[in-house]
């Protein structure tokens, strides 16, 4: 269970998060939707302190962090228990795909090199890239890079995986392969997933819980059926209208 | 012709001068190794704006870059021993003079490498550090394993430049009593009165050394994975 209590964050005069309260049950898939600039990514990044919120509390099971009084140890611990998949993949450029996955296992989990390699190969196969282990990031396509990014996160066996717009930088053809892998993880791996995305279809199909944010607050949340099927809030309806019309065009 | 320029003498003297090349090479290697360590630490302190130390680094950089190398050489090789003596350390003669040369060359090179490394660390994508943090690495681990290896690849051309200028900078150390190639040429010239031939020899040796460094830099750059990425 991961809980946010009254999270606030400003960049200068611009208040990006205006008191977020939410909780995500263990093992669930939670999708955060919302227009650009609504604070979704900032909220996600404040969990592992890539962005330090100004005040509020973040609670991950027994780890209770008051953001204002956070210590280095606490940041280190929450980072060890979470993993992140980035919009721009952020694979380590000086390492091969396999080494990218091994890195965290060796350095953070202190597993021996041979064992880490075995484990890395298993995860690389899990995302369908068993044959690409010795390739560097620049030799892989965007979709492949992102799948390695997902394998890197998975291999650490984190309590929570944070997905920061994992498909936004991909062309439509490659989006599918990444979403496929994410679906597979949601079904097979019992770890909490928090996904910031614009893929409404993915939310509808995979999410247990949908949060809709706008202007730094949570406007509406609930099951996909509630939020996407029968939105109550005007702003949510307005946002979803465009996506609904898309599907109508396709028909 | 031979009265103006003796090719025979030039060829004859070449091996003797070449045998002093070790001083030049050792001083360059020591200065570069310590310079890189100093440079990386200073670059880190500057980028992360570490309190107090950042200001100390700024002072260090502006002093080294704001004074001629010869002045720094005199300060450390002549001034520092005097200071130590004044402070009551009488055994100053037991410290080999080359040690002071190593010291100032490293400090001098470190300042220039600090700026090279700072720019190349800043050129490494910010997402790399974030990714390292996100999987639970400490900033130190991230620097050692991810950031610096990439920064070094980006810095290869500039570092190659720095090695060349350090190498040529060693030609000044004869001023503090170290006998290097150039000093040897001076000494030989005062017997033979054939300075021109000797200095031509010296120039040839320096050109060859710098050529080797240029070739090495070129191959390092070609081999680096980031280089391949930029080329592709």
CSV table of C-alpha atoms in Angstrom, one decimal:
chain,number,residue,atom,x,y,z
A,1,UNK,CA,0.0,0.0,0.0
A,2,UNK,CA,1.3,3.4,-0.9
A,3,UNK,CA,-0.3,6.5,0.4
A,4,UNK,CA,0.0,10.2,-0.3
A,5,UNK,CA,-1.1,12.7,2.3
A,6,UNK,CA,-1.5,16.3,1.4
A,7,UNK,CA,1.4,16.5,-1.1
A,8,UNK,CA,2.3,20.0,-2.1
A,9,UNK,CA,4.9,21.1,-4.7
A,10,UNK,CA,5.7,24.4,-6.3
A,11,UNK,CA,8.2,25.4,-9.0
A,12,UNK,CA,8.8,29.0,-8.1
A,13,UNK,CA,5.4,30.7,-8.2
A,14,UNK,CA,3.8,27.9,-10.0
A,15,UNK,CA,2.0,25.5,-7.7
A,16,UNK,CA,2.1,22.2,-9.4
A,17,UNK,CA,0.6,19.9,-6.7
A,18,UNK,CA,-2.0,21.4,-4.5
A,19,UNK,CA,-2.5,18.9,-1.8
A,20,UNK,CA,-2.7,15.4,-3.2
A,21,UNK,CA,-4.4,12.7,-1.1
A,22,UNK,CA,-4.6,9.2,-2.5
A,23,UNK,CA,-3.7,5.6,-1.9
A,24,UNK,CA,-2.7,2.8,-4.1
A,25,UNK,CA,-3.3,-0.8,-2.8
A,26,UNK,CA,-0.5,-3.3,-3.0
A,27,UNK,CA,-0.5,-5.3,-6.2
A,28,UNK,CA,-2.9,-3.0,-8.0
A,29,UNK,CA,-2.4,-1.2,-11.3
A,30,UNK,CA,-3.2,2.4,-10.9
A,31,UNK,CA,-3.3,4.7,-14.0
A,32,UNK,CA,-2.9,8.4,-13.6
A,33,UNK,CA,-4.5,10.4,-16.4
A,34,UNK,CA,-4.7,14.1,-17.0
A,35,UNK,CA,-3.8,16.9,-19.4
A,36,UNK,CA,-0.2,18.1,-19.8
A,37,UNK,CA,0.9,20.3,-16.8
A,38,UNK,CA,-1.6,18.7,-14.5
A,39,UNK,CA,1.1,17.4,-12.2
A,40,UNK,CA,0.9,13.7,-12.9
A,41,UNK,CA,4.6,13.3,-13.6
A,42,UNK,CA,5.6,15.5,-10.7
A,43,UNK,CA,3.5,13.4,-8.4
A,44,UNK,CA,5.1,10.2,-9.7
A,45,UNK,CA,8.6,11.6,-9.4
A,46,UNK,CA,8.0,12.8,-5.9
A,47,UNK,CA,7.6,9.2,-4.8
A,48,UNK,CA,11.2,8.3,-5.3
A,49,UNK,CA,12.4,11.8,-4.7
A,50,UNK,CA,13.7,12.5,-8.1
A,51,UNK,CA,11.5,15.6,-7.4
A,52,UNK,CA,11.3,16.5,-3.8
A,53,UNK,CA,7.8,17.7,-2.8
A,54,UNK,CA,7.6,20.7,-0.5
A,55,UNK,CA,5.5,19.1,2.1
A,56,UNK,CA,3.2,16.2,2.8
A,57,UNK,CA,3.7,12.5,3.6
A,58,UNK,CA,4.5,9.5,1.5
A,59,UNK,CA,3.8,6.2,3.1
A,60,UNK,CA,5.0,2.9,1.6
A,61,UNK,CA,3.9,0.0,3.8
A,62,UNK,CA,6.0,0.4,6.9
A,63,UNK,CA,8.1,3.2,5.5
A,64,UNK,CA,6.6,6.5,6.7
A,65,UNK,CA,8.2,9.6,5.2
A,66,UNK,CA,7.5,13.1,6.1
A,67,UNK,CA,8.7,15.0,3.0
A,68,UNK,CA,9.9,18.0,4.9
A,69,UNK,CA,12.1,16.0,7.3
A,70,UNK,CA,13.2,13.4,4.9
A,71,UNK,CA,16.7,11.9,5.6
A,72,UNK,CA,19.2,10.5,3.1
A,73,UNK,CA,18.6,7.0,4.4
A,74,UNK,CA,14.8,7.3,3.8
A,75,UNK,CA,15.4,8.5,0.3
A,76,UNK,CA,17.8,5.6,-0.3
A,77,UNK,CA,15.4,3.1,1.2
A,78,UNK,CA,12.3,4.2,-0.9
A,79,UNK,CA,14.5,4.2,-4.0
A,80,UNK,CA,15.6,0.6,-3.2
A,81,UNK,CA,12.0,-0.4,-2.9
A,82,UNK,CA,10.7,1.3,-6.0
A,83,UNK,CA,11.9,1.3,-9.6
A,84,UNK,CA,11.0,3.6,-12.5
A,85,UNK,CA,10.5,3.4,-16.2
A,86,UNK,CA,11.2,6.7,-18.0
A,87,UNK,CA,9.6,8.5,-20.9
A,88,UNK,CA,13.0,8.8,-22.6
A,89,UNK,CA,14.1,5.3,-21.5
A,90,UNK,CA,17.3,6.5,-19.9
A,91,UNK,CA,19.2,3.3,-20.5
A,92,UNK,CA,22.8,3.6,-19.3
A,93,UNK,CA,24.5,4.5,-22.6
A,94,UNK,CA,27.9,3.0,-21.6
A,95,UNK,CA,26.4,-0.4,-20.9
A,96,UNK,CA,24.8,-3.1,-23.0
A,97,UNK,CA,21.2,-4.2,-22.6
A,98,UNK,CA,22.3,-7.0,-20.3
A,99,UNK,CA,24.6,-4.9,-18.3
A,100,UNK,CA,21.8,-2.3,-17.8
A,101,UNK,CA,19.8,-4.9,-16.0
A,102,UNK,CA,22.7,-6.3,-14.1
A,103,UNK,CA,23.8,-2.9,-12.9
A,104,UNK,CA,21.2,-2.6,-10.1
A,105,UNK,CA,21.5,-6.2,-9.1
A,106,UNK,CA,25.3,-6.0,-8.6
A,107,UNK,CA,25.6,-2.6,-7.1
A,108,UNK,CA,22.4,-2.2,-5.2
A,109,UNK,CA,21.3,-5.8,-4.4
A,110,UNK,CA,24.9,-7.0,-4.0
A,111,UNK,CA,24.3,-10.2,-6.0
A,112,UNK,CA,27.4,-11.9,-7.6
A,113,UNK,CA,28.1,-11.1,-11.2
A,114,UNK,CA,27.4,-14.6,-12.5
A,115,UNK,CA,24.1,-14.8,-10.7
A,116,UNK,CA,23.1,-11.3,-11.8
A,117,UNK,CA,23.8,-12.3,-15.4
A,118,UNK,CA,21.6,-15.3,-15.2
A,119,UNK,CA,18.8,-13.3,-13.7
A,120,UNK,CA,19.2,-10.5,-16.2
A,121,UNK,CA,18.9,-13.0,-19.1
A,122,UNK,CA,15.6,-14.3,-17.7
A,123,UNK,CA,14.2,-10.8,-17.5
A,124,UNK,CA,15.4,-9.9,-20.9
A,125,UNK,CA,13.6,-13.0,-22.3
A,126,UNK,CA,10.5,-12.0,-20.4
A,127,UNK,CA,10.3,-8.8,-22.4
A,128,UNK,CA,11.1,-10.6,-25.6
A,129,UNK,CA,14.6,-9.4,-26.1
A,130,UNK,CA,16.6,-12.6,-25.3
A,131,UNK,CA,18.8,-12.1,-28.4
A,132,UNK,CA,19.6,-8.5,-27.8
A,133,UNK,CA,21.7,-8.8,-24.6
A,134,UNK,CA,24.9,-7.5,-26.1
A,135,UNK,CA,23.5,-4.5,-27.9
A,136,UNK,CA,24.0,-1.0,-26.7
A,137,UNK,CA,21.1,1.4,-26.3
A,138,UNK,CA,21.8,3.2,-29.6
A,139,UNK,CA,21.6,-0.1,-31.5
A,140,UNK,CA,18.1,-0.8,-30.3
A,141,UNK,CA,14.8,0.8,-31.4
A,142,UNK,CA,12.8,3.0,-29.1
A,143,UNK,CA,10.4,0.2,-28.2
A,144,UNK,CA,13.2,-2.2,-27.6
A,145,UNK,CA,15.0,0.3,-25.4
A,146,UNK,CA,11.8,0.8,-23.4
A,147,UNK,CA,11.4,-2.9,-22.9
A,148,UNK,CA,14.9,-3.2,-21.6
A,149,UNK,CA,14.0,-0.3,-19.3
A,150,UNK,CA,11.1,-2.3,-18.0
A,151,UNK,CA,13.2,-5.4,-17.5
A,152,UNK,CA,15.8,-3.3,-15.6
A,153,UNK,CA,13.0,-2.1,-13.3
A,154,UNK,CA,11.5,-5.6,-12.9
A,155,UNK,CA,14.7,-7.4,-12.2
A,156,UNK,CA,15.1,-5.4,-8.9
A,157,UNK,CA,11.9,-7.0,-7.7
A,158,UNK,CA,10.6,-3.7,-6.4
A,159,UNK,CA,7.4,-3.2,-4.3
A,160,UNK,CA,6.3,-0.5,-6.7
A,161,UNK,CA,7.2,0.2,-10.4
A,162,UNK,CA,6.6,3.8,-11.5
A,163,UNK,CA,5.9,4.3,-15.2
A,164,UNK,CA,6.4,7.8,-16.4
A,165,UNK,CA,4.7,8.1,-19.7
A,166,UNK,CA,6.5,5.0,-21.0
A,167,UNK,CA,5.0,5.2,-24.5
A,168,UNK,CA,4.9,8.9,-25.2
A,169,UNK,CA,8.2,9.0,-27.1
A,170,UNK,CA,7.3,6.0,-29.3
A,171,UNK,CA,5.7,6.0,-32.7
A,172,UNK,CA,2.2,4.3,-32.8
A,173,UNK,CA,3.6,1.0,-34.1
A,174,UNK,CA,6.1,0.6,-31.2
A,175,UNK,CA,3.5,1.7,-28.6
A,176,UNK,CA,1.8,-1.7,-28.9
A,177,UNK,CA,4.8,-3.8,-28.1
A,178,UNK,CA,5.5,-1.9,-24.9
A,179,UNK,CA,1.9,-1.9,-23.8
A,180,UNK,CA,1.9,-5.6,-24.4
A,181,UNK,CA,4.8,-6.1,-22.1
A,182,UNK,CA,3.2,-4.0,-19.5
A,183,UNK,CA,0.0,-5.9,-19.7
A,184,UNK,CA,1.9,-9.1,-19.2
A,185,UNK,CA,3.7,-7.8,-16.2
A,186,UNK,CA,0.4,-6.6,-14.7
A,187,UNK,CA,-0.9,-10.2,-15.0
A,188,UNK,CA,2.2,-12.2,-14.1
A,189,UNK,CA,4.1,-10.1,-11.5
A,190,UNK,CA,2.6,-9.3,-8.2
A,191,UNK,CA,3.9,-5.8,-7.8
A,192,UNK,CA,2.2,-2.5,-7.6
A,193,UNK,CA,2.2,-0.5,-10.8
A,194,UNK,CA,1.6,3.3,-11.0
A,195,UNK,CA,1.4,4.4,-14.6
A,196,UNK,CA,1.2,7.9,-15.9
A,197,UNK,CA,0.0,7.7,-19.5
A,198,UNK,CA,-2.2,9.1,-22.2
A,199,UNK,CA,-3.2,5.6,-23.3
A,200,UNK,CA,-6.8,5.5,-22.3
A,201,UNK,CA,-7.2,2.1,-23.9
A,202,UNK,CA,-4.5,0.7,-21.6
A,203,UNK,CA,-6.2,2.2,-18.6
A,204,UNK,CA,-9.6,0.8,-19.6
A,205,UNK,CA,-8.1,-2.7,-20.1
A,206,UNK,CA,-5.5,-3.1,-17.5
A,207,UNK,CA,-6.1,-0.7,-14.6
A,208,UNK,CA,-7.7,-1.5,-11.3
A,209,UNK,CA,-7.9,2.1,-10.4
A,210,UNK,CA,-7.8,5.3,-12.4
A,211,UNK,CA,-6.9,8.7,-11.0
A,212,UNK,CA,-7.8,11.8,-13.1
A,213,UNK,CA,-5.7,14.9,-12.3
A,214,UNK,CA,-6.1,18.5,-13.5
A,215,UNK,CA,-4.4,21.7,-12.3
A,216,UNK,CA,-2.6,20.0,-9.4
A,217,UNK,CA,-5.5,18.3,-7.8
A,218,UNK,CA,-7.2,14.9,-8.1
A,219,UNK,CA,-10.5,15.7,-9.9
A,220,UNK,CA,-11.9,12.2,-10.0
A,221,UNK,CA,-10.9,8.7,-9.1
A,222,UNK,CA,-12.3,5.2,-9.1
A,223,UNK,CA,-12.5,2.0,-11.2
A,224,UNK,CA,-12.0,2.4,-15.0
A,225,UNK,CA,-15.7,1.8,-15.5
A,226,UNK,CA,-16.5,4.6,-13.2
A,227,UNK,CA,-14.0,7.2,-14.3
A,228,UNK,CA,-13.8,6.3,-18.0
A,229,UNK,CA,-17.2,4.8,-18.5
A,230,UNK,CA,-19.3,7.2,-16.6
A,231,UNK,CA,-17.3,10.3,-15.5
A,232,UNK,CA,-19.1,12.6,-13.1
A,233,UNK,CA,-16.9,15.6,-13.3
A,234,UNK,CA,-17.2,18.1,-16.1
A,235,UNK,CA,-13.5,18.4,-16.6
A,236,UNK,CA,-13.1,14.6,-16.9
A,237,UNK,CA,-15.9,14.4,-19.4
A,238,UNK,CA,-14.3,17.1,-21.5
A,239,UNK,CA,-10.9,15.4,-21.4
A,240,UNK,CA,-12.3,12.0,-22.3
A,241,UNK,CA,-14.6,13.4,-25.1
A,242,UNK,CA,-11.7,13.6,-27.5
A,243,UNK,CA,-10.7,10.0,-26.9
A,244,UNK,CA,-14.2,8.8,-27.2
A,245,UNK,CA,-14.7,10.6,-30.5
A,246,UNK,CA,-11.4,8.9,-31.8
A,247,UNK,CA,-12.9,5.5,-31.3
A,248,UNK,CA,-16.1,6.5,-33.0
A,249,UNK,CA,-14.1,7.6,-36.0
A,250,UNK,CA,-12.4,4.2,-36.1
A,251,UNK,CA,-15.8,2.6,-36.3
B,1,UNK,CA,76.9,24.2,-45.4
B,2,UNK,CA,78.3,22.2,-42.6
B,3,UNK,CA,79.6,25.2,-41.0
B,4,UNK,CA,76.1,26.6,-40.6
B,5,UNK,CA,74.3,23.4,-40.0
B,6,UNK,CA,75.9,20.0,-39.3
B,7,UNK,CA,73.5,17.2,-40.1
B,8,UNK,CA,76.1,14.8,-38.8
B,9,UNK,CA,76.1,16.4,-35.4
B,10,UNK,CA,72.3,16.6,-35.4
B,11,UNK,CA,72.0,12.9,-36.0
B,12,UNK,CA,74.8,12.1,-33.6
B,13,UNK,CA,73.3,14.1,-30.8
B,14,UNK,CA,69.8,12.8,-31.3
B,15,UNK,CA,70.1,9.5,-29.3
B,16,UNK,CA,71.7,11.3,-26.3
B,17,UNK,CA,68.8,13.8,-26.2
B,18,UNK,CA,66.3,11.1,-26.7
B,19,UNK,CA,67.6,9.3,-23.7
B,20,UNK,CA,66.3,12.2,-21.5
B,21,UNK,CA,62.8,11.7,-22.8
B,22,UNK,CA,61.9,9.7,-19.7
B,23,UNK,CA,61.7,12.8,-17.6
B,24,UNK,CA,59.3,14.5,-20.0
B,25,UNK,CA,57.1,11.4,-20.2
B,26,UNK,CA,57.1,10.6,-16.5
B,27,UNK,CA,56.2,14.2,-15.5
B,28,UNK,CA,53.4,14.3,-18.1
B,29,UNK,CA,51.9,11.0,-16.9
B,30,UNK,CA,52.1,11.9,-13.2
B,31,UNK,CA,50.6,15.3,-13.9
B,32,UNK,CA,47.8,13.9,-16.0
B,33,UNK,CA,46.9,11.1,-13.6
B,34,UNK,CA,46.7,13.3,-10.5
B,35,UNK,CA,45.2,16.1,-12.7
B,36,UNK,CA,42.4,13.8,-13.7
B,37,UNK,CA,41.7,12.9,-10.1
B,38,UNK,CA,41.8,16.5,-9.0
B,39,UNK,CA,39.8,17.6,-12.0
B,40,UNK,CA,37.0,15.1,-11.4
B,41,UNK,CA,36.7,16.0,-7.7
B,42,UNK,CA,36.7,19.7,-8.4
B,43,UNK,CA,34.1,19.3,-11.2
B,44,UNK,CA,31.8,17.3,-8.9
B,45,UNK,CA,32.1,19.9,-6.1
B,46,UNK,CA,31.4,22.7,-8.6
B,47,UNK,CA,28.4,21.0,-10.3
B,48,UNK,CA,26.7,20.1,-7.0
B,49,UNK,CA,27.6,23.5,-5.5
B,50,UNK,CA,28.9,21.9,-2.3
B,51,UNK,CA,29.1,24.6,0.3
B,52,UNK,CA,32.4,26.3,1.1
B,53,UNK,CA,34.3,23.8,-1.1
B,54,UNK,CA,32.7,25.2,-4.2
B,55,UNK,CA,34.2,28.6,-3.3
B,56,UNK,CA,37.6,27.1,-2.5
B,57,UNK,CA,37.5,25.5,-5.9
B,58,UNK,CA,36.6,28.8,-7.6
B,59,UNK,CA,39.6,30.4,-5.9
B,60,UNK,CA,41.9,27.6,-7.0
B,61,UNK,CA,40.7,27.7,-10.6
B,62,UNK,CA,41.0,31.5,-10.9
B,63,UNK,CA,44.5,31.4,-9.3
B,64,UNK,CA,45.9,28.7,-11.6
B,65,UNK,CA,44.3,30.1,-14.7
B,66,UNK,CA,45.2,33.6,-13.8
B,67,UNK,CA,48.9,33.2,-13.2
B,68,UNK,CA,51.6,32.1,-15.7
B,69,UNK,CA,52.8,28.5,-15.2
B,70,UNK,CA,56.4,29.7,-14.7
B,71,UNK,CA,55.3,31.8,-11.8
B,72,UNK,CA,53.5,28.8,-10.3
B,73,UNK,CA,56.6,26.6,-10.9
B,74,UNK,CA,58.8,29.1,-9.0
B,75,UNK,CA,56.3,29.5,-6.2
B,76,UNK,CA,56.2,25.8,-5.5
B,77,UNK,CA,59.7,24.7,-6.3
B,78,UNK,CA,61.6,27.7,-4.8
B,79,UNK,CA,59.0,29.4,-2.6
B,80,UNK,CA,57.5,26.4,-0.9
B,81,UNK,CA,60.8,24.9,0.4
B,82,UNK,CA,61.7,28.2,1.8
B,83,UNK,CA,58.3,28.4,3.6
B,84,UNK,CA,58.8,24.9,5.0
B,85,UNK,CA,62.2,25.8,6.2
B,86,UNK,CA,60.9,28.9,7.8
B,87,UNK,CA,58.3,26.8,9.6
B,88,UNK,CA,61.1,24.8,11.1
B,89,UNK,CA,61.4,21.9,8.7
B,90,UNK,CA,65.2,21.8,8.2
B,91,UNK,CA,65.6,18.6,6.3
B,92,UNK,CA,64.4,20.2,3.1
B,93,UNK,CA,67.3,19.0,1.0
B,94,UNK,CA,66.2,15.4,1.5
B,95,UNK,CA,63.1,16.0,-0.6
B,96,UNK,CA,63.9,15.4,-4.2
B,97,UNK,CA,63.2,18.5,-6.4
B,98,UNK,CA,61.2,16.5,-8.9
B,99,UNK,CA,58.6,15.9,-6.2
B,100,UNK,CA,57.8,19.7,-6.2
B,101,UNK,CA,57.6,19.6,-10.0
B,102,UNK,CA,55.1,16.7,-9.8
B,103,UNK,CA,53.1,18.7,-7.2
B,104,UNK,CA,52.7,21.9,-9.2
B,105,UNK,CA,52.3,20.1,-12.6
B,106,UNK,CA,49.4,18.1,-11.1
B,107,UNK,CA,47.8,21.1,-9.5
B,108,UNK,CA,48.1,23.1,-12.7
B,109,UNK,CA,46.8,20.3,-14.9
B,110,UNK,CA,44.0,19.6,-12.5
B,111,UNK,CA,42.6,23.1,-12.9
B,112,UNK,CA,42.3,22.8,-16.6
B,113,UNK,CA,40.9,19.2,-16.5
B,114,UNK,CA,38.3,20.3,-13.9
B,115,UNK,CA,36.7,22.6,-16.5
B,116,UNK,CA,37.0,19.9,-19.2
B,117,UNK,CA,35.3,17.4,-16.9
B,118,UNK,CA,32.7,19.8,-15.7
B,119,UNK,CA,31.5,20.6,-19.2
B,120,UNK,CA,31.5,16.9,-20.2
B,121,UNK,CA,29.7,15.8,-17.0
B,122,UNK,CA,27.1,18.5,-17.8
B,123,UNK,CA,26.9,17.1,-21.3
B,124,UNK,CA,25.9,13.7,-20.0
B,125,UNK,CA,22.1,13.4,-20.2
B,126,UNK,CA,20.5,14.2,-16.8
B,127,UNK,CA,18.3,11.2,-17.2
B,128,UNK,CA,21.3,9.0,-16.6
B,129,UNK,CA,21.7,10.1,-13.1
B,130,UNK,CA,18.0,9.9,-12.5
B,131,UNK,CA,17.9,6.4,-13.8
B,132,UNK,CA,20.8,5.4,-11.5
B,133,UNK,CA,19.0,7.0,-8.6
B,134,UNK,CA,15.8,5.3,-9.4
B,135,UNK,CA,17.3,1.9,-9.2
B,136,UNK,CA,18.7,2.7,-5.7
B,137,UNK,CA,22.3,3.7,-6.5
B,138,UNK,CA,23.9,6.4,-4.5
B,139,UNK,CA,25.2,9.6,-6.2
B,140,UNK,CA,28.7,8.4,-5.7
B,141,UNK,CA,28.0,5.0,-7.2
B,142,UNK,CA,26.2,6.6,-10.1
B,143,UNK,CA,29.2,8.9,-10.8
B,144,UNK,CA,31.8,6.1,-10.7
B,145,UNK,CA,29.8,3.6,-12.8
B,146,UNK,CA,27.6,5.6,-15.1
B,147,UNK,CA,28.3,9.4,-15.3
B,148,UNK,CA,32.1,9.5,-15.3
B,149,UNK,CA,32.6,6.7,-17.8
B,150,UNK,CA,30.3,8.6,-20.2
B,151,UNK,CA,31.8,12.0,-19.4
B,152,UNK,CA,35.3,10.6,-20.1
B,153,UNK,CA,34.2,9.4,-23.5
B,154,UNK,CA,32.8,12.9,-24.3
B,155,UNK,CA,36.0,14.5,-23.0
B,156,UNK,CA,38.5,12.4,-25.0
B,157,UNK,CA,39.2,15.2,-27.6
B,158,UNK,CA,39.6,17.9,-25.0
B,159,UNK,CA,41.7,15.6,-22.7
B,160,UNK,CA,44.0,14.8,-25.6
B,161,UNK,CA,44.5,18.5,-26.1
B,162,UNK,CA,45.3,18.8,-22.4
B,163,UNK,CA,47.9,16.0,-22.5
B,164,UNK,CA,49.6,17.7,-25.4
B,165,UNK,CA,49.8,21.1,-23.6
B,166,UNK,CA,51.0,19.4,-20.4
B,167,UNK,CA,53.7,17.6,-22.4
B,168,UNK,CA,54.9,20.8,-23.9
B,169,UNK,CA,54.6,22.5,-20.6
B,170,UNK,CA,57.2,20.2,-19.2
B,171,UNK,CA,59.8,22.1,-21.3
B,172,UNK,CA,59.7,24.8,-18.6
B,173,UNK,CA,60.8,22.6,-15.7
B,174,UNK,CA,64.5,23.0,-16.6
B,175,UNK,CA,64.1,26.4,-14.9
B,176,UNK,CA,64.0,24.8,-11.5
B,177,UNK,CA,67.0,22.6,-12.0
B,178,UNK,CA,65.5,19.5,-13.5
B,179,UNK,CA,67.6,18.1,-16.4
B,180,UNK,CA,65.2,17.3,-19.2
B,181,UNK,CA,65.8,17.1,-22.9
B,182,UNK,CA,65.9,20.8,-23.4
B,183,UNK,CA,68.3,21.4,-20.5
B,184,UNK,CA,70.5,18.6,-21.9
B,185,UNK,CA,70.5,20.3,-25.3
B,186,UNK,CA,71.6,23.6,-23.5
B,187,UNK,CA,74.4,21.9,-21.8
B,188,UNK,CA,75.6,20.1,-24.9
B,189,UNK,CA,75.3,23.3,-26.9
B,190,UNK,CA,77.6,25.2,-24.5
B,191,UNK,CA,80.4,22.7,-25.3
B,192,UNK,CA,79.8,22.3,-29.0
B,193,UNK,CA,78.4,25.7,-29.9
B,194,UNK,CA,75.9,24.0,-32.1
B,195,UNK,CA,72.7,25.0,-30.5
B,196,UNK,CA,70.6,25.1,-33.7
B,197,UNK,CA,71.1,21.4,-34.4
B,198,UNK,CA,70.3,20.5,-30.9
B,199,UNK,CA,67.1,22.5,-30.8
B,200,UNK,CA,66.0,21.1,-34.1
B,201,UNK,CA,66.4,17.6,-32.5
B,202,UNK,CA,64.3,18.7,-29.6
B,203,UNK,CA,61.6,20.1,-31.8
B,204,UNK,CA,61.6,16.8,-33.8
B,205,UNK,CA,61.2,14.8,-30.5
B,206,UNK,CA,58.3,17.0,-29.4
B,207,UNK,CA,56.5,16.7,-32.7
B,208,UNK,CA,56.8,12.9,-32.6
B,209,UNK,CA,55.5,12.7,-29.1
B,210,UNK,CA,52.5,14.9,-29.8
B,211,UNK,CA,51.8,12.9,-33.0
B,212,UNK,CA,51.7,9.7,-30.9
B,213,UNK,CA,49.2,11.4,-28.5
B,214,UNK,CA,47.0,12.6,-31.4
B,215,UNK,CA,46.9,9.1,-32.9
B,216,UNK,CA,46.1,7.6,-29.5
B,217,UNK,CA,43.3,10.1,-28.9
B,218,UNK,CA,41.9,9.4,-32.4
B,219,UNK,CA,41.7,5.7,-31.7
B,220,UNK,CA,40.3,6.0,-28.2
B,221,UNK,CA,37.6,8.2,-29.7
B,222,UNK,CA,36.8,5.7,-32.4
B,223,UNK,CA,36.6,2.9,-29.9
B,224,UNK,CA,34.2,4.6,-27.4
B,225,UNK,CA,30.6,3.5,-27.5
B,226,UNK,CA,29.4,7.0,-27.2
B,227,UNK,CA,31.5,8.0,-30.1
B,228,UNK,CA,29.8,5.3,-32.2
B,229,UNK,CA,26.5,6.6,-31.1
B,230,UNK,CA,27.3,10.1,-32.1
B,231,UNK,CA,28.7,8.9,-35.4
B,232,UNK,CA,25.6,6.7,-36.2
